[in-house]
PDB file of C-alpha atoms and ligand atoms in Angstrom:
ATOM      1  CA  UNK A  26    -168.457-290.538  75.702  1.00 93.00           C
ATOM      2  CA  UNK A  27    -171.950-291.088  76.501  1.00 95.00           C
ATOM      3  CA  UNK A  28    -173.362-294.537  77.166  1.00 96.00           C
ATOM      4  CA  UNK A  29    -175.690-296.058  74.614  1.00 97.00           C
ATOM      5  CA  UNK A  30    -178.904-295.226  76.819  1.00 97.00           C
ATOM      6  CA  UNK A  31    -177.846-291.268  77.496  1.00 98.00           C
ATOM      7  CA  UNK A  32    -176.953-291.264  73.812  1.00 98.00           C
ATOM      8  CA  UNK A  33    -180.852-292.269  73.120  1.00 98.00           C
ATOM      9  CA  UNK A  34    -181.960-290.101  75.440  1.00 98.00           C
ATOM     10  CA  UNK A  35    -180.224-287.438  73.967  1.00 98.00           C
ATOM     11  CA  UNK A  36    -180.949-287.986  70.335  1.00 98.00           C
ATOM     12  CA  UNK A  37    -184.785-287.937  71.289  1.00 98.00           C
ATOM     13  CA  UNK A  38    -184.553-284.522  72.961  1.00 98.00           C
ATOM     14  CA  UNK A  39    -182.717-283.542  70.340  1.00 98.00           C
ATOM     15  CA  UNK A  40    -185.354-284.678  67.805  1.00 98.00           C
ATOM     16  CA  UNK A  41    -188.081-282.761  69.668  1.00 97.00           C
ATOM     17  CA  UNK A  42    -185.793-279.754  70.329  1.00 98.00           C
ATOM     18  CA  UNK A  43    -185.807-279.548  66.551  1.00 98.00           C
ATOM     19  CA  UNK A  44    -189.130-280.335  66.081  1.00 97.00           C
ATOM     20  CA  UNK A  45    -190.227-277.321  68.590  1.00 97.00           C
ATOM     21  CA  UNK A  46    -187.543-274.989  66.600  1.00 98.00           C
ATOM     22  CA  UNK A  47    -189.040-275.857  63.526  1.00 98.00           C
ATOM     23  CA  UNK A  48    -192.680-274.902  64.908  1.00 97.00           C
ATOM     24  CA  UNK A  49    -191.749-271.612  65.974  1.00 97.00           C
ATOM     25  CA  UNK A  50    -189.721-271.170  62.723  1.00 96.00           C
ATOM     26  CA  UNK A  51    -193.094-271.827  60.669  1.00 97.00           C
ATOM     27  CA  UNK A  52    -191.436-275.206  58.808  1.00 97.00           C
ATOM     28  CA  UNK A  53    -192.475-278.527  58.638  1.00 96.00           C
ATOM     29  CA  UNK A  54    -191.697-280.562  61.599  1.00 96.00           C
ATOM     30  CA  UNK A  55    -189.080-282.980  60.408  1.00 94.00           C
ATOM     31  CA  UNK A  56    -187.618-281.027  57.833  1.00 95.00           C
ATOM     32  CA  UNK A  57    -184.222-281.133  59.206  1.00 98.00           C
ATOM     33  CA  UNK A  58    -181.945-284.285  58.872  1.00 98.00           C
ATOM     34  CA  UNK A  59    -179.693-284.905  61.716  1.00 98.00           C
ATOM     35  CA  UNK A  60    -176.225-286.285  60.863  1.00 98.00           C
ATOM     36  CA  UNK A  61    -174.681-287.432  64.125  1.00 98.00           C
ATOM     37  CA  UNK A  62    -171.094-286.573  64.268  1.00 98.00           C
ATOM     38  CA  UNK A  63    -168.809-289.268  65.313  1.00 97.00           C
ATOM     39  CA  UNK A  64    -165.371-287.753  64.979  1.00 96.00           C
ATOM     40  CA  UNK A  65    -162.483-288.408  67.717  1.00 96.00           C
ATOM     41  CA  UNK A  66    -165.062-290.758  69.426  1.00 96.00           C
ATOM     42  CA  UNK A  67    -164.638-294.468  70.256  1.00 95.00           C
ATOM     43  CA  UNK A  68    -165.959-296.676  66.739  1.00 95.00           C
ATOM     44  CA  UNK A  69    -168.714-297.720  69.406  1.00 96.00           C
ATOM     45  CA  UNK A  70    -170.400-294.105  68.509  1.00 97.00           C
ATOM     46  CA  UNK A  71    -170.809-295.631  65.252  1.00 97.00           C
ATOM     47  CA  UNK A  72    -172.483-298.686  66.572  1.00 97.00           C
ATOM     48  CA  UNK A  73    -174.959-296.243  68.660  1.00 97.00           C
ATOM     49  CA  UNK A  74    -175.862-294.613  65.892  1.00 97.00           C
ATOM     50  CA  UNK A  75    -176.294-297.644  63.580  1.00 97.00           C
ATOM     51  CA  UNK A  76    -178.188-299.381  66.533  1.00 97.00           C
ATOM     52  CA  UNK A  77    -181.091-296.457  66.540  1.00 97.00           C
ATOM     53  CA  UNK A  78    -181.080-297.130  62.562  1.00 96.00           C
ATOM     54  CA  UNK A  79    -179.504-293.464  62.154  1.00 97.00           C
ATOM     55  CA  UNK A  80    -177.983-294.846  58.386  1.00 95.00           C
ATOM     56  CA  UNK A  81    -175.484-291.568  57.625  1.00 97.00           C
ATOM     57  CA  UNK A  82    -172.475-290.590  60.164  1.00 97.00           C
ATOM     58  CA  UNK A  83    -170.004-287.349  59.241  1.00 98.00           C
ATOM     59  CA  UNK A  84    -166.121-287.452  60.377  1.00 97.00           C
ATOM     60  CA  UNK A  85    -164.098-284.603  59.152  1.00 97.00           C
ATOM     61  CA  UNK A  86    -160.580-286.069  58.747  1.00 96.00           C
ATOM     62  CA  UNK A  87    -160.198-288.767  56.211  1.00 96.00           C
ATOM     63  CA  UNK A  88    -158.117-291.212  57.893  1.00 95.00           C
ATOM     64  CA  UNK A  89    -159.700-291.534  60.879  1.00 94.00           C
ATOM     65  CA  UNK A  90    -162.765-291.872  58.642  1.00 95.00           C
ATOM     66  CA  UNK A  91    -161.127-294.730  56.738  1.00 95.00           C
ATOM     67  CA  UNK A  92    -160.261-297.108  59.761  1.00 94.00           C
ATOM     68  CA  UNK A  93    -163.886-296.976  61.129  1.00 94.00           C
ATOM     69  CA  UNK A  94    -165.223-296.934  57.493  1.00 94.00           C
ATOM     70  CA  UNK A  95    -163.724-300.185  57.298  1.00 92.00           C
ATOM     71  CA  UNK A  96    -165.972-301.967  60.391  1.00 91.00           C
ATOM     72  CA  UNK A  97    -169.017-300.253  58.806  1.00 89.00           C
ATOM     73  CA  UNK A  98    -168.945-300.838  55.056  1.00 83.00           C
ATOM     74  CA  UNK A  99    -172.086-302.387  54.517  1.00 83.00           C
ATOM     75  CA  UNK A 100    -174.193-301.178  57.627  1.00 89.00           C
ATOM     76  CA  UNK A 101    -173.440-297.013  57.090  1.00 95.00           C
ATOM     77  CA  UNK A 102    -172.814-294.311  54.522  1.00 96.00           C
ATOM     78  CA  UNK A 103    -170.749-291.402  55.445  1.00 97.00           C
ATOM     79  CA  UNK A 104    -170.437-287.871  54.818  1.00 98.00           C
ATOM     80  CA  UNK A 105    -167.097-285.853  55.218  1.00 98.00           C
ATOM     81  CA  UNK A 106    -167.314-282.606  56.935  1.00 98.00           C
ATOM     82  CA  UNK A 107    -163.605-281.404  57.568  1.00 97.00           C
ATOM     83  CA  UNK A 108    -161.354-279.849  55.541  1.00 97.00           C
ATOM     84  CA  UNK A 109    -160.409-282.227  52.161  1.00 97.00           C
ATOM     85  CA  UNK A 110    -156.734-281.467  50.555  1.00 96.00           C
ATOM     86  CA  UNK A 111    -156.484-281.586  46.878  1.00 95.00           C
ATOM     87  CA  UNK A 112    -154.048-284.744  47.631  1.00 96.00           C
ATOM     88  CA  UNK A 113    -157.004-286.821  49.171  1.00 97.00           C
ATOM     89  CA  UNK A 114    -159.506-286.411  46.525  1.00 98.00           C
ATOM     90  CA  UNK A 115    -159.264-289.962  45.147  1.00 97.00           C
ATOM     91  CA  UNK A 116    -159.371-291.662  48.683  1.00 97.00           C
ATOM     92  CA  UNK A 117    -162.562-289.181  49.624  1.00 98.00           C
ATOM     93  CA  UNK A 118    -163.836-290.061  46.367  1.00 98.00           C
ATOM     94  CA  UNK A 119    -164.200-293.882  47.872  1.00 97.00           C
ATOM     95  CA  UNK A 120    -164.938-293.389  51.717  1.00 97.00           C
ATOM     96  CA  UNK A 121    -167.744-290.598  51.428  1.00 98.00           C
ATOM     97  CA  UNK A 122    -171.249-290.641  50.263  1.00 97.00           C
ATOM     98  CA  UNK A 123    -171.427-287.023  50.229  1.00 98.00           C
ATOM     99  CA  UNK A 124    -168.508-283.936  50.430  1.00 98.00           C
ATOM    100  CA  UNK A 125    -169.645-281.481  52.492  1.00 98.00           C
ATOM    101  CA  UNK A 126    -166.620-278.786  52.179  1.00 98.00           C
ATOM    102  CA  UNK A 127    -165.555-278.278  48.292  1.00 98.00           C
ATOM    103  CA  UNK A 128    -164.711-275.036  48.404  1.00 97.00           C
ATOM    104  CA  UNK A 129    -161.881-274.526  45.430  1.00 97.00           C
ATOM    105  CA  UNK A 130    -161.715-274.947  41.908  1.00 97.00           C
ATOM    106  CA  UNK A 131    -159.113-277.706  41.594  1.00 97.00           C
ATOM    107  CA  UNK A 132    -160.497-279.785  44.042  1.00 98.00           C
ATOM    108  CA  UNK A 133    -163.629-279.803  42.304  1.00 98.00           C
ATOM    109  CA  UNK A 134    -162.062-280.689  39.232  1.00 98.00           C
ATOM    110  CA  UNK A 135    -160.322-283.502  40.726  1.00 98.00           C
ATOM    111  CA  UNK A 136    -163.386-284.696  42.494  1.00 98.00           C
ATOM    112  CA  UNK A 137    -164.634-284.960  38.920  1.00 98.00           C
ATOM    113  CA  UNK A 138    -161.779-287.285  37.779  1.00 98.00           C
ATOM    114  CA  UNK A 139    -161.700-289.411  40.628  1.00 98.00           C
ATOM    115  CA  UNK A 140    -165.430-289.860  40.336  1.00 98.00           C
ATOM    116  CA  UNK A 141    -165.385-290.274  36.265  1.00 98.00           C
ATOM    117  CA  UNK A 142    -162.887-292.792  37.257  1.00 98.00           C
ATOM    118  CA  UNK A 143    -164.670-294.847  39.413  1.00 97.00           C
ATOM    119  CA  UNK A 144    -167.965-294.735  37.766  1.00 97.00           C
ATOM    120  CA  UNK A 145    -169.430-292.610  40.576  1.00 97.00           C
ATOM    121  CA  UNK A 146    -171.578-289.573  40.538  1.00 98.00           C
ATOM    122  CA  UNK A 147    -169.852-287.520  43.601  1.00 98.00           C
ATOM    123  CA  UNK A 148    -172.763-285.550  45.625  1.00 98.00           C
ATOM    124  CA  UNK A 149    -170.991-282.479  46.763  1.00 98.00           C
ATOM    125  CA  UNK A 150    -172.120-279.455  49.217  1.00 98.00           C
ATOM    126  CA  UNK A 151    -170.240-276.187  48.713  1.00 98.00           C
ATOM    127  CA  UNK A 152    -168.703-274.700  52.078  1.00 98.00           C
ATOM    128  CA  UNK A 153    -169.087-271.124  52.372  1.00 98.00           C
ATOM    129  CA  UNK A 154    -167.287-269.026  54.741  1.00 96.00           C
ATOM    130  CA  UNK A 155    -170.222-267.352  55.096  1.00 93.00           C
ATOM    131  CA  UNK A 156    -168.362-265.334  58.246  1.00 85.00           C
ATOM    132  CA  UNK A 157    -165.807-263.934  55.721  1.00 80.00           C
ATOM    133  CA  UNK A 158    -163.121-265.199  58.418  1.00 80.00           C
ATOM    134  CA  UNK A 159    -159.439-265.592  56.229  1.00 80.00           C
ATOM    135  CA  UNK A 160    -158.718-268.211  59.100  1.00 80.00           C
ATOM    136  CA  UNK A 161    -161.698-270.279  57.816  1.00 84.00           C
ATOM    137  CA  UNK A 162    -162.158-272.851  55.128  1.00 92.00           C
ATOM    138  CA  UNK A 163    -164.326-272.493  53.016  1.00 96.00           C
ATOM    139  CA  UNK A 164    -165.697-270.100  49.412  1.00 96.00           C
ATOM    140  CA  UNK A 165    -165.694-265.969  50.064  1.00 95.00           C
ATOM    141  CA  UNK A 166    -169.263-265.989  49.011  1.00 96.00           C
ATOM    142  CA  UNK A 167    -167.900-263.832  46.219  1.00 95.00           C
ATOM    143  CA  UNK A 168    -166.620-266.663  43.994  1.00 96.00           C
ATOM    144  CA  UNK A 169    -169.222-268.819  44.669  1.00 98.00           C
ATOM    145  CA  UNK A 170    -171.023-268.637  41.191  1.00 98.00           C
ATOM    146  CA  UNK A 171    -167.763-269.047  39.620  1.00 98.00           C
ATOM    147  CA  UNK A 172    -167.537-272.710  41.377  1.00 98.00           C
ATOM    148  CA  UNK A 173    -171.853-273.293  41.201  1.00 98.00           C
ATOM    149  CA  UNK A 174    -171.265-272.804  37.426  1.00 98.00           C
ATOM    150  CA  UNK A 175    -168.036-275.402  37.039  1.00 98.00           C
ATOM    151  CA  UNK A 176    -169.860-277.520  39.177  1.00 98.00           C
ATOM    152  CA  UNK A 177    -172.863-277.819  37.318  1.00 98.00           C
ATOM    153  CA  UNK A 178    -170.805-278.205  34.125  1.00 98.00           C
ATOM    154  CA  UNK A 179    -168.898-281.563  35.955  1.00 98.00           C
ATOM    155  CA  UNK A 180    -170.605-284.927  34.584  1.00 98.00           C
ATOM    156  CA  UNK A 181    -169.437-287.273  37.711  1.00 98.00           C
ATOM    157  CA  UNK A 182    -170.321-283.866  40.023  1.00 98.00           C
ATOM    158  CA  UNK A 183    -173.859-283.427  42.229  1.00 98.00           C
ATOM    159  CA  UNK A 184    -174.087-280.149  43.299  1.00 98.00           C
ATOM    160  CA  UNK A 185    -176.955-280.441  46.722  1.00 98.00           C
ATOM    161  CA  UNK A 186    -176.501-277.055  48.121  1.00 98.00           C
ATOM    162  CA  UNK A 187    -174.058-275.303  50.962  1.00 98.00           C
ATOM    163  CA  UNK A 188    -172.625-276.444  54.381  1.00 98.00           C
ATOM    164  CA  UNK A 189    -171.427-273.191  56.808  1.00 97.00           C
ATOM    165  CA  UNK A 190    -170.225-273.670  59.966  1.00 95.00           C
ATOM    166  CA  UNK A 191    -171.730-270.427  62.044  1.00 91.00           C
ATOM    167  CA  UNK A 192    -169.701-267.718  63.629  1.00 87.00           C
ATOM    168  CA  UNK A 193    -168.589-268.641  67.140  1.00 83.00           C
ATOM    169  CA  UNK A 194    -170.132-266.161  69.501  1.00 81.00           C
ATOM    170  CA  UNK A 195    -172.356-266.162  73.205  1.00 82.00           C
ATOM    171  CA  UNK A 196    -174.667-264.178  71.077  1.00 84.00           C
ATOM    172  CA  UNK A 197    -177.160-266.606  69.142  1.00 79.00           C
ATOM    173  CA  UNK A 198    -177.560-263.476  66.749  1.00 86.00           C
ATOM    174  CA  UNK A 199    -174.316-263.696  65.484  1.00 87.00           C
ATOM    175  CA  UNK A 200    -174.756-267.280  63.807  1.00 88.00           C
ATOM    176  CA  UNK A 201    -177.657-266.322  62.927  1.00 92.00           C
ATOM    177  CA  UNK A 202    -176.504-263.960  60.623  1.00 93.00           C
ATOM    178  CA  UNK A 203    -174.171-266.115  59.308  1.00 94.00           C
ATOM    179  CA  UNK A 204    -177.081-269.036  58.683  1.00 96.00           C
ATOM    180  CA  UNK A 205    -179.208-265.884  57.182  1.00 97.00           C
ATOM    181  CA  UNK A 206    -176.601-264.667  54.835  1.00 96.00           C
ATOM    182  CA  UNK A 207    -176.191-268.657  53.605  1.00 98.00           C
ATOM    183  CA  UNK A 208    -179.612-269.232  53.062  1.00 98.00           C
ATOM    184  CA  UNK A 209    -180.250-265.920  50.845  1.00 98.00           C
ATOM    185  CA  UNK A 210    -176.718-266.793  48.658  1.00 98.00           C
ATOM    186  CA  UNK A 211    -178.541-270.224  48.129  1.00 98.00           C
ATOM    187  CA  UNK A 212    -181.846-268.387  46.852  1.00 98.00           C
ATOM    188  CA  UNK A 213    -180.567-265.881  44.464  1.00 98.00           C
ATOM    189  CA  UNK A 214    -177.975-268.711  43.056  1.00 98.00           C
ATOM    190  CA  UNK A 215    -181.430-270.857  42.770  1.00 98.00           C
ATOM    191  CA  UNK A 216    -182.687-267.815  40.375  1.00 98.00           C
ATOM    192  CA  UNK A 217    -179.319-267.416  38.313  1.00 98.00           C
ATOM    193  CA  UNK A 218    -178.656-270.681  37.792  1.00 98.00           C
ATOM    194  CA  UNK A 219    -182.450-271.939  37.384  1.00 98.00           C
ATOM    195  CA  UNK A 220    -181.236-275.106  39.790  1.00 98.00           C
ATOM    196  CA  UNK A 221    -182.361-276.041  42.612  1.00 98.00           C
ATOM    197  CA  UNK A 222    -179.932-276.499  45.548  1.00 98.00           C
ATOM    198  CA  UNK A 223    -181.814-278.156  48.312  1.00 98.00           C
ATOM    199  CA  UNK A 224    -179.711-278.314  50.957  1.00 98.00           C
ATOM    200  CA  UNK A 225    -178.419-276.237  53.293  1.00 98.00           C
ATOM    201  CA  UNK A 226    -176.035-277.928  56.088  1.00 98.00           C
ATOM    202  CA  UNK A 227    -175.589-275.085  59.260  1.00 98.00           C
ATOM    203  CA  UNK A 228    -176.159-275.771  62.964  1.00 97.00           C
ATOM    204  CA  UNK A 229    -173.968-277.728  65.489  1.00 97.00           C
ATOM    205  CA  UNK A 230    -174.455-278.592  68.966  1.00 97.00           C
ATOM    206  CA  UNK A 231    -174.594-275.220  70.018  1.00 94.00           C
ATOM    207  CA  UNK A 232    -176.210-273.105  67.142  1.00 94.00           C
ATOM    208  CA  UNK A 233    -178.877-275.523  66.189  1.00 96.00           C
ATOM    209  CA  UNK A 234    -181.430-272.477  66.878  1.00 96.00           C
ATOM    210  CA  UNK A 235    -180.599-270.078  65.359  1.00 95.00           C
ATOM    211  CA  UNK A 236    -179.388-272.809  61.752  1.00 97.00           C
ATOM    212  CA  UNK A 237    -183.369-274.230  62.321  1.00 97.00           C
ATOM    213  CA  UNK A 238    -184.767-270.220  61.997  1.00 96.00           C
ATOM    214  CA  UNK A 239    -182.686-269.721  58.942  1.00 97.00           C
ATOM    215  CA  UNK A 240    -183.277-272.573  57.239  1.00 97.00           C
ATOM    216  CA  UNK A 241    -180.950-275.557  57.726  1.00 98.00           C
ATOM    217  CA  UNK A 242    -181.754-278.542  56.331  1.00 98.00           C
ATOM    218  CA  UNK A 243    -179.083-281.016  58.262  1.00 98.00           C
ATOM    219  CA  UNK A 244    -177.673-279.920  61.523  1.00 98.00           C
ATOM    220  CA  UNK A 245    -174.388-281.907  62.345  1.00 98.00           C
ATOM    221  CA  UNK A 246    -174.296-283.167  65.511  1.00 98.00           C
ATOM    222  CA  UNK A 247    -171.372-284.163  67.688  1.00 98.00           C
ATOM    223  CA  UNK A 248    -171.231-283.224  71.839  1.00 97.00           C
ATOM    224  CA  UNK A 249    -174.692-282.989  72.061  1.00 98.00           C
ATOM    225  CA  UNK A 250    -175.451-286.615  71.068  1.00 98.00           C
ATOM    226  CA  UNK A 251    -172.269-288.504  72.321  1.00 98.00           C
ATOM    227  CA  UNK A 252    -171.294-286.335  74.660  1.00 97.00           C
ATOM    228  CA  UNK A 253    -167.446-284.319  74.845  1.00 95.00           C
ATOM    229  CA  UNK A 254    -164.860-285.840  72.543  1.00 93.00           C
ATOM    230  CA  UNK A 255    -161.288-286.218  73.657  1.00 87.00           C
ATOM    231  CA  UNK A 256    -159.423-283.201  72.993  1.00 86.00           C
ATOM    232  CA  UNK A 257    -157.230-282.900  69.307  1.00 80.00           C
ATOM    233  CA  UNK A 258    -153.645-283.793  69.702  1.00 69.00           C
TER     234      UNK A 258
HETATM  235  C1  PLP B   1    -167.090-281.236  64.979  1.00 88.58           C
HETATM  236  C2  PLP B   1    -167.955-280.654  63.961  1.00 88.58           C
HETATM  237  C3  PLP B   1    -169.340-280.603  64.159  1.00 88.58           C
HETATM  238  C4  PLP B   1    -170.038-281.106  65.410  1.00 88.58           C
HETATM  239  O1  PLP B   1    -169.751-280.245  66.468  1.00 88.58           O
HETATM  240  P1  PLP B   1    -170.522-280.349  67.869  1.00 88.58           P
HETATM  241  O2  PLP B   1    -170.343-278.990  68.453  1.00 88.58           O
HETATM  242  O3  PLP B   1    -169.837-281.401  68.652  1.00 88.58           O
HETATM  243  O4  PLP B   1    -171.934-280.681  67.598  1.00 88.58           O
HETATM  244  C5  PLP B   1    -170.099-280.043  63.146  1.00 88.58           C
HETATM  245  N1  PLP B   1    -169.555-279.579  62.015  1.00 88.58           N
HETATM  246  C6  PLP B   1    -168.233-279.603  61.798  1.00 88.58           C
HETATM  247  C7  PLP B   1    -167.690-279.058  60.526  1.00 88.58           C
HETATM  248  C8  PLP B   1    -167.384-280.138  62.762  1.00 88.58           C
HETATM  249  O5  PLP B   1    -166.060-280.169  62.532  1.00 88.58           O
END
């Protein structure tokens, strides 16, 4: 993992990289949130990030989310960006600020309980498998109405917009197709459903680019701010 100064160094390139992308792309320079992206790292990520008063951190499994969660309570909010099981709705329901990666019917429903429960009003993202991969997570772009309409029905649901993660290729075209096709689905469901669905989460450490061109509105940002993780076991 980085130190603390290379990981300031690197988030202030990576604030101007995005600030140059968003130039060229025509938008507003600071129209793109950056959630830094602490999972598999050292807690001390966490500290970095708090220490630059960066206030949001994602993780993408729950309960490695949970045992830094606990050093952080009061200090961070968190956001979770990996796949959620139907089984961990309740606990998610606690830990995270904001779900990036509904992307089924009953898990939205039970999102809805848990929340209702705990007198919490769950803000949500919808992942779309924008890549139309059947190894990916995520809502064929198909159905998506069909869980945009339940979720606007849900009292204790907050529906912000759509997380994708881009298709994996040397070819910066290729994602950005993927960010392209996200960012339309979000405009015409913005027309059917007369809502507005600000957000759209695309762009990683390596497709922040092409997500900035199409649109993105949070890139989430692991490697390129604390530097490699150790490798999944
Ligand atoms: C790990 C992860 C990221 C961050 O990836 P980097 O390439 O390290 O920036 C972003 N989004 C999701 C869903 C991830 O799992």
């Amino acid at each position: 993992m980085h130190s603390f100064s290379q990981f300031k160094e690197a988030l202030e390139r990576l604030r101007s990289d995005l600030d140059s992308y968003s130039l060229d792309a025509g938008r507003e320079v600071g129209s793109v949130q950056i959630l830094p992206v602490t999972k598999r790292q050292p807690l001390e990520a966490v500290g970095f990030a708090h220490r630059l008063g960066l206030a949001v951190v994602g993780e993408n499994v729950v309960q490695e989310a949970a045992v830094k969660i606990q050093d952080f309570r009061k200090e961070m909010t968190w956001e979770l960006i990996g796949h959620l099981q139907s089984n961990k709705a309740r606990i998610a329901v606690e830990l995270f600020n904001r779900i990036q990666t509904v992307d089924n019917l009953k898990l939205l429903r039970r999102l809805d309980r848990f929340a209702s429960e705990a007198c919490k009003q769950q803000r949500i993202l919808l992942q779309i498998n924008t890549s139309q991969d059947p190894a990916k997570y995520g809502v064929p772009p198909e159905d998506a109405d069909q869980l945009v309409e339940t979720a606007l029905d849900l009292e204790n649901i907050i529906l912000e917009g759509f997380m994708t993660i881009g298709l994996q290729s040397s070819d910066p075209a290729v994602a950005e197709k993927t960010f392209y096709s996200l960012r339309e689905l979000r405009d015409r469901l913005e027309e059917d459903f007369k809502n507005p669905f600000p957000e759209l989460s695309m762009g990683m450490s390596g497709d922040l680019e092409p997500a900035v061109r199409a649109g993105s509105t949070i890139v989430r940002v692991g490697t390129a701010l604390f530097g490699e993780r150790p490798p999944r076991f």
